[in-house]
PDB file of C-alpha atoms and ligand atoms in Angstrom:
ATOM      1  CA  MET A  12      54.153 117.971  73.292  1.00  0.00           C
ATOM      2  CA  ALA A  13      50.504 118.672  72.751  1.00  0.00           C
ATOM      3  CA  ILE A  14      47.407 116.754  71.718  1.00  0.00           C
ATOM      4  CA  LYS A  15      45.849 118.450  68.695  1.00  0.00           C
ATOM      5  CA  ASN A  16      42.302 118.316  67.361  1.00  0.00           C
ATOM      6  CA  ILE A  17      41.881 115.768  64.554  1.00  0.00           C
ATOM      7  CA  ILE A  18      39.904 117.155  61.600  1.00  0.00           C
ATOM      8  CA  THR A  19      37.068 114.904  60.466  1.00  0.00           C
ATOM      9  CA  GLU A  20      35.202 114.524  57.188  1.00  0.00           C
ATOM     10  CA  PRO A  21      33.450 116.431  55.718  1.00  0.00           C
ATOM     11  CA  ASN A  22      36.054 119.204  55.817  1.00  0.00           C
ATOM     12  CA  LYS A  23      37.777 120.801  52.801  1.00  0.00           C
ATOM     13  CA  ILE A  24      41.101 120.949  54.633  1.00  0.00           C
ATOM     14  CA  LEU A  25      41.374 117.166  54.288  1.00  0.00           C
ATOM     15  CA  ARG A  26      41.221 117.618  50.495  1.00  0.00           C
ATOM     16  CA  GLN A  27      44.232 119.955  50.358  1.00  0.00           C
ATOM     17  CA  LYS A  28      47.466 118.717  48.799  1.00  0.00           C
ATOM     18  CA  SER A  29      50.286 118.860  51.318  1.00  0.00           C
ATOM     19  CA  LEU A  30      53.546 120.598  50.379  1.00  0.00           C
ATOM     20  CA  PRO A  31      57.082 119.198  50.575  1.00  0.00           C
ATOM     21  CA  VAL A  32      59.207 120.148  53.561  1.00  0.00           C
ATOM     22  CA  SER A  33      62.445 121.934  52.630  1.00  0.00           C
ATOM     23  CA  ILE A  34      64.395 121.116  55.798  1.00  0.00           C
ATOM     24  CA  VAL A  35      63.599 118.936  58.802  1.00  0.00           C
ATOM     25  CA  GLY A  36      64.121 121.553  61.480  1.00  0.00           C
ATOM     26  CA  LYS A  37      62.968 122.198  65.055  1.00  0.00           C
ATOM     27  CA  GLU A  38      59.490 123.228  63.902  1.00  0.00           C
ATOM     28  CA  GLU A  39      59.004 120.016  61.922  1.00  0.00           C
ATOM     29  CA  GLN A  40      60.280 117.903  64.835  1.00  0.00           C
ATOM     30  CA  LYS A  41      57.876 119.645  67.210  1.00  0.00           C
ATOM     31  CA  LEU A  42      55.079 118.956  64.727  1.00  0.00           C
ATOM     32  CA  MET A  43      56.054 115.266  64.574  1.00  0.00           C
ATOM     33  CA  ASN A  44      56.068 115.063  68.399  1.00  0.00           C
ATOM     34  CA  ASP A  45      52.587 116.602  68.554  1.00  0.00           C
ATOM     35  CA  MET A  46      51.333 114.326  65.770  1.00  0.00           C
ATOM     36  CA  LEU A  47      52.605 111.240  67.574  1.00  0.00           C
ATOM     37  CA  GLU A  48      51.018 112.264  70.886  1.00  0.00           C
ATOM     38  CA  THR A  49      47.739 113.050  69.093  1.00  0.00           C
ATOM     39  CA  MET A  50      47.839 109.682  67.297  1.00  0.00           C
ATOM     40  CA  TYR A  51      48.527 107.703  70.496  1.00  0.00           C
ATOM     41  CA  ASP A  52      45.760 109.576  72.317  1.00  0.00           C
ATOM     42  CA  ALA A  53      43.308 108.645  69.542  1.00  0.00           C
ATOM     43  CA  ASN A  54      44.498 104.998  69.452  1.00  0.00           C
ATOM     44  CA  GLY A  55      45.521 105.276  65.808  1.00  0.00           C
ATOM     45  CA  ILE A  56      48.422 103.565  64.047  1.00  0.00           C
ATOM     46  CA  GLY A  57      49.206 106.438  61.692  1.00  0.00           C
ATOM     47  CA  LEU A  58      48.595 110.147  61.233  1.00  0.00           C
ATOM     48  CA  ALA A  59      49.296 112.638  58.452  1.00  0.00           C
ATOM     49  CA  ALA A  60      49.978 116.300  59.306  1.00  0.00           C
ATOM     50  CA  ILE A  61      46.946 117.484  57.336  1.00  0.00           C
ATOM     51  CA  GLN A  62      44.702 115.586  59.787  1.00  0.00           C
ATOM     52  CA  ILE A  63      45.674 118.200  62.388  1.00  0.00           C
ATOM     53  CA  GLY A  64      45.412 120.975  59.798  1.00  0.00           C
ATOM     54  CA  VAL A  65      49.054 121.299  58.706  1.00  0.00           C
ATOM     55  CA  PRO A  66      49.550 120.875  54.926  1.00  0.00           C
ATOM     56  CA  LYS A  67      53.103 119.482  55.123  1.00  0.00           C
ATOM     57  CA  ARG A  68      54.233 116.139  53.700  1.00  0.00           C
ATOM     58  CA  ILE A  69      54.800 114.558  57.110  1.00  0.00           C
ATOM     59  CA  ILE A  70      53.487 111.240  58.470  1.00  0.00           C
ATOM     60  CA  VAL A  71      53.921 109.453  61.785  1.00  0.00           C
ATOM     61  CA  MET A  72      53.120 105.799  62.379  1.00  0.00           C
ATOM     62  CA  ASP A  73      53.436 103.195  65.127  1.00  0.00           C
ATOM     63  CA  LEU A  74      52.348  99.642  64.385  1.00  0.00           C
ATOM     64  CA  SER A  75      53.450  98.165  67.739  1.00  0.00           C
ATOM     65  CA  LYS A  76      50.804  96.302  69.741  1.00  0.00           C
ATOM     66  CA  ASN A  77      49.448  97.740  73.000  1.00  0.00           C
ATOM     67  CA  GLU A  78      51.625  95.534  75.254  1.00  0.00           C
ATOM     68  CA  GLU A  79      54.731  96.065  73.166  1.00  0.00           C
ATOM     69  CA  LYS A  80      57.306  98.799  73.467  1.00  0.00           C
ATOM     70  CA  LYS A  81      56.355 101.870  71.422  1.00  0.00           C
ATOM     71  CA  SER A  82      57.958 101.976  67.998  1.00  0.00           C
ATOM     72  CA  PRO A  83      57.340 105.363  66.359  1.00  0.00           C
ATOM     73  CA  MET A  84      58.160 105.918  62.694  1.00  0.00           C
ATOM     74  CA  TYR A  85      58.503 109.317  61.042  1.00  0.00           C
ATOM     75  CA  PHE A  86      58.239 110.000  57.317  1.00  0.00           C
ATOM     76  CA  VAL A  87      59.013 113.372  55.747  1.00  0.00           C
ATOM     77  CA  ASN A  88      58.491 113.897  51.984  1.00  0.00           C
ATOM     78  CA  PRO A  89      57.794 110.182  51.365  1.00  0.00           C
ATOM     79  CA  ILE A  90      57.849 108.898  47.790  1.00  0.00           C
ATOM     80  CA  ILE A  91      56.812 105.441  46.604  1.00  0.00           C
ATOM     81  CA  THR A  92      59.651 104.317  44.329  1.00  0.00           C
ATOM     82  CA  ASN A  93      58.256 100.883  43.564  1.00  0.00           C
ATOM     83  CA  LYS A  94      55.078  98.879  44.165  1.00  0.00           C
ATOM     84  CA  ILE A  95      53.986  95.432  43.079  1.00  0.00           C
ATOM     85  CA  THR A  96      50.815  94.880  41.073  1.00  0.00           C
ATOM     86  CA  GLU A  97      49.547  92.205  43.453  1.00  0.00           C
ATOM     87  CA  THR A  98      47.119  93.700  45.948  1.00  0.00           C
ATOM     88  CA  SER A  99      45.904  92.747  49.398  1.00  0.00           C
ATOM     89  CA  THR A 100      42.700  93.684  51.169  1.00  0.00           C
ATOM     90  CA  TYR A 101      42.537  95.254  54.613  1.00  0.00           C
ATOM     91  CA  GLU A 102      39.624  96.546  56.603  1.00  0.00           C
ATOM     92  CA  GLU A 103      40.647 100.176  56.945  1.00  0.00           C
ATOM     93  CA  GLY A 104      39.591 102.894  59.284  1.00  0.00           C
ATOM     94  CA  CYS A 105      40.638 106.531  59.530  1.00  0.00           C
ATOM     95  CA  LEU A 106      40.789 108.951  62.443  1.00  0.00           C
ATOM     96  CA  SER A 107      39.288 111.549  60.074  1.00  0.00           C
ATOM     97  CA  VAL A 108      36.368 109.218  59.233  1.00  0.00           C
ATOM     98  CA  PRO A 109      35.540 108.093  62.777  1.00  0.00           C
ATOM     99  CA  ASN A 110      33.726 104.785  63.373  1.00  0.00           C
ATOM    100  CA  PHE A 111      33.508 103.769  59.723  1.00  0.00           C
ATOM    101  CA  PHE A 112      35.428 100.773  58.403  1.00  0.00           C
ATOM    102  CA  ALA A 113      35.632  99.267  54.938  1.00  0.00           C
ATOM    103  CA  GLU A 114      37.751  96.841  52.956  1.00  0.00           C
ATOM    104  CA  VAL A 115      40.240  98.515  50.615  1.00  0.00           C
ATOM    105  CA  ASP A 116      42.577  96.876  48.059  1.00  0.00           C
ATOM    106  CA  ARG A 117      46.089  98.270  47.766  1.00  0.00           C
ATOM    107  CA  PRO A 118      49.429  97.033  46.424  1.00  0.00           C
ATOM    108  CA  LYS A 119      50.715  94.320  48.786  1.00  0.00           C
ATOM    109  CA  LYS A 120      54.302  95.619  48.821  1.00  0.00           C
ATOM    110  CA  CYS A 121      55.932  98.980  48.146  1.00  0.00           C
ATOM    111  CA  ASP A 122      59.275 100.727  48.578  1.00  0.00           C
ATOM    112  CA  VAL A 123      59.274 104.165  50.151  1.00  0.00           C
ATOM    113  CA  GLU A 124      62.015 106.813  50.121  1.00  0.00           C
ATOM    114  CA  TYR A 125      61.751 109.486  52.779  1.00  0.00           C
ATOM    115  CA  LEU A 126      63.552 111.624  55.349  1.00  0.00           C
ATOM    116  CA  ASP A 127      63.456 110.480  58.973  1.00  0.00           C
ATOM    117  CA  TYR A 128      63.050 112.524  62.209  1.00  0.00           C
ATOM    118  CA  ASN A 129      66.627 113.761  61.829  1.00  0.00           C
ATOM    119  CA  GLY A 130      66.313 114.623  58.151  1.00  0.00           C
ATOM    120  CA  LYS A 131      68.305 111.559  57.123  1.00  0.00           C
ATOM    121  CA  LYS A 132      67.390 109.876  53.836  1.00  0.00           C
ATOM    122  CA  LYS A 133      65.950 106.380  54.292  1.00  0.00           C
ATOM    123  CA  ILE A 134      64.496 103.595  52.168  1.00  0.00           C
ATOM    124  CA  LEU A 135      61.833 101.213  53.475  1.00  0.00           C
ATOM    125  CA  ASN A 136      60.633  97.959  51.892  1.00  0.00           C
ATOM    126  CA  ALA A 137      57.085  97.667  53.190  1.00  0.00           C
ATOM    127  CA  ASN A 138      54.613  94.812  53.124  1.00  0.00           C
ATOM    128  CA  GLY A 139      51.556  93.700  55.100  1.00  0.00           C
ATOM    129  CA  LEU A 140      49.931  96.270  57.395  1.00  0.00           C
ATOM    130  CA  LEU A 141      52.981  98.540  57.067  1.00  0.00           C
ATOM    131  CA  ALA A 142      52.496  98.783  53.280  1.00  0.00           C
ATOM    132  CA  THR A 143      48.753  99.377  53.675  1.00  0.00           C
ATOM    133  CA  CYS A 144      49.221 102.028  56.350  1.00  0.00           C
ATOM    134  CA  ILE A 145      51.943 103.994  54.548  1.00  0.00           C
ATOM    135  CA  GLN A 146      49.791 104.072  51.390  1.00  0.00           C
ATOM    136  CA  HIS A 147      46.753 105.186  53.416  1.00  0.00           C
ATOM    137  CA  GLU A 148      48.850 107.986  54.955  1.00  0.00           C
ATOM    138  CA  MET A 149      50.390 109.022  51.646  1.00  0.00           C
ATOM    139  CA  ASP A 150      46.884 109.332  50.219  1.00  0.00           C
ATOM    140  CA  HIS A 151      46.192 111.953  52.917  1.00  0.00           C
ATOM    141  CA  LEU A 152      49.094 114.013  51.490  1.00  0.00           C
ATOM    142  CA  GLU A 153      47.175 114.099  48.191  1.00  0.00           C
ATOM    143  CA  GLY A 154      43.826 114.897  49.794  1.00  0.00           C
ATOM    144  CA  ILE A 155      42.535 111.348  49.325  1.00  0.00           C
ATOM    145  CA  LEU A 156      40.550 109.413  51.957  1.00  0.00           C
ATOM    146  CA  PHE A 157      39.871 105.644  52.007  1.00  0.00           C
ATOM    147  CA  ILE A 158      36.160 106.302  51.455  1.00  0.00           C
ATOM    148  CA  ASP A 159      37.065 107.670  48.012  1.00  0.00           C
ATOM    149  CA  TYR A 160      37.620 104.036  46.940  1.00  0.00           C
ATOM    150  CA  LEU A 161      34.088 102.976  47.904  1.00  0.00           C
ATOM    151  CA  SER A 162      31.098 103.060  45.575  1.00  0.00           C
ATOM    152  CA  LYS A 163      29.545 106.511  45.170  1.00  0.00           C
ATOM    153  CA  LEU A 164      26.486 105.310  47.099  1.00  0.00           C
ATOM    154  CA  LYS A 165      28.474 104.067  50.109  1.00  0.00           C
ATOM    155  CA  LYS A 166      30.681 107.163  50.133  1.00  0.00           C
ATOM    156  CA  THR A 167      27.692 109.497  50.048  1.00  0.00           C
ATOM    157  CA  MET A 168      26.075 107.519  52.870  1.00  0.00           C
ATOM    158  CA  VAL A 169      29.213 107.763  55.044  1.00  0.00           C
ATOM    159  CA  ILE A 170      29.638 111.523  54.485  1.00  0.00           C
ATOM    160  CA  LYS A 171      25.942 112.142  55.128  1.00  0.00           C
ATOM    161  CA  LYS A 172      26.057 110.216  58.418  1.00  0.00           C
ATOM    162  CA  LEU A 173      29.272 111.973  59.461  1.00  0.00           C
ATOM    163  CA  SER A 174      27.825 115.415  58.811  1.00  0.00           C
ATOM    164  CA  LYS A 175      24.606 114.644  60.693  1.00  0.00           C
ATOM    165  CA  GLN A 176      25.748 113.486  64.110  1.00  0.00           C
ATOM    166  CA  LYS A 177      28.751 114.439  66.158  1.00  0.00           C
ATOM    167  CA  ASN A 178      28.719 111.458  68.535  1.00  0.00           C
ATOM    168  CA  ARG A 179      28.663 108.044  66.929  1.00  0.00           C
ATOM    169  CA  PRO A 180      29.785 105.387  69.391  1.00  0.00           C
ATOM    170  CA  ASP A 181      29.023 102.533  66.989  1.00  0.00           C
ATOM    171  CA  ARG A 182      31.368 100.694  64.713  1.00  0.00           C
ATOM    172  CA  ILE A 183      29.904 100.787  61.222  1.00  0.00           C
ATOM    173  CA  ILE A 184      31.259  98.493  58.486  1.00  0.00           C
ATOM    174  CA  VAL A 185      30.333  99.704  55.016  1.00  0.00           C
TER     175      VAL A 185
HETATM  176  O1  GNR B   2      44.430 104.060  62.947  1.00  0.00           O
HETATM  177  C1  GNR B   2      44.329 103.753  61.768  1.00  0.00           C
HETATM  178  N1  GNR B   2      44.141 102.458  61.431  1.00  0.00           N
HETATM  179  C2  GNR B   2      44.224 101.975  60.142  1.00  0.00           C
HETATM  180  C3  GNR B   2      43.763 100.690  59.886  1.00  0.00           C
HETATM  181  C4  GNR B   2      43.834 100.161  58.616  1.00  0.00           C
HETATM  182  C5  GNR B   2      44.377 100.899  57.596  1.00  0.00           C
HETATM  183  C6  GNR B   2      44.823 102.187  57.823  1.00  0.00           C
HETATM  184  C7  GNR B   2      44.761 102.720  59.091  1.00  0.00           C
HETATM  185  S1  GNR B   2      45.356 104.320  59.375  1.00  0.00           S
HETATM  186  C8  GNR B   2      44.368 104.802  60.725  1.00  0.00           C
HETATM  187  C9  GNR B   2      44.826 106.140  61.266  1.00  0.00           C
HETATM  188  C10 GNR B   2      44.607 107.204  60.224  1.00  0.00           C
HETATM  189  O2  GNR B   2      43.545 107.665  59.945  1.00  0.00           O
HETATM  190  N2  GNR B   2      45.655 107.592  59.559  1.00  0.00           N
HETATM  191  O3  GNR B   2      45.545 108.486  58.579  1.00  0.00           O
HETATM  192 NI1   NI B   3      43.550 108.234  57.799  1.00  0.00          NI
END
């Protein structure tokens, strides 16, 4: 396994649409292992392949708490088959938008069809943080970032600050 460099905004790569995976083979499993290690190293709860520069429809997630046993989840070619109209608000962050946090509304529950680490077809009924996180990750597959949901003014401010300084130790809520 290897820790990869996480691409940060502004970078056109993050705006690419990721392509479906035809088979979950050795190469895809190696990619998922590297993504998971990269995500854990960065203290994230999810990561899409495009964040390490690979335009494949692959996501890894782990919502377990620090003290808990690790609980990795792997999603290949995920599709949302159903979502409720009711939304919930979470303060989101993104490893590709470091140190910026903002409230985002998303459907409270959704059903996701996907292939797992072994290429087996699975269905997940997600709610709470799981639903928020999977939708955040699936946005990455379409080249969408959470800052795209903010007002134009806030988004411009975030991108401007990100492009100016490389080291921002602060936590900035927009
Ligand atoms: O680590 C992450 N935390 C998070 C918090 C609220 C909503 C979404 C996320 S995903 C993010 C990791 C990341 O950038 N995944 O793409
Ligand atoms: Ni993200």
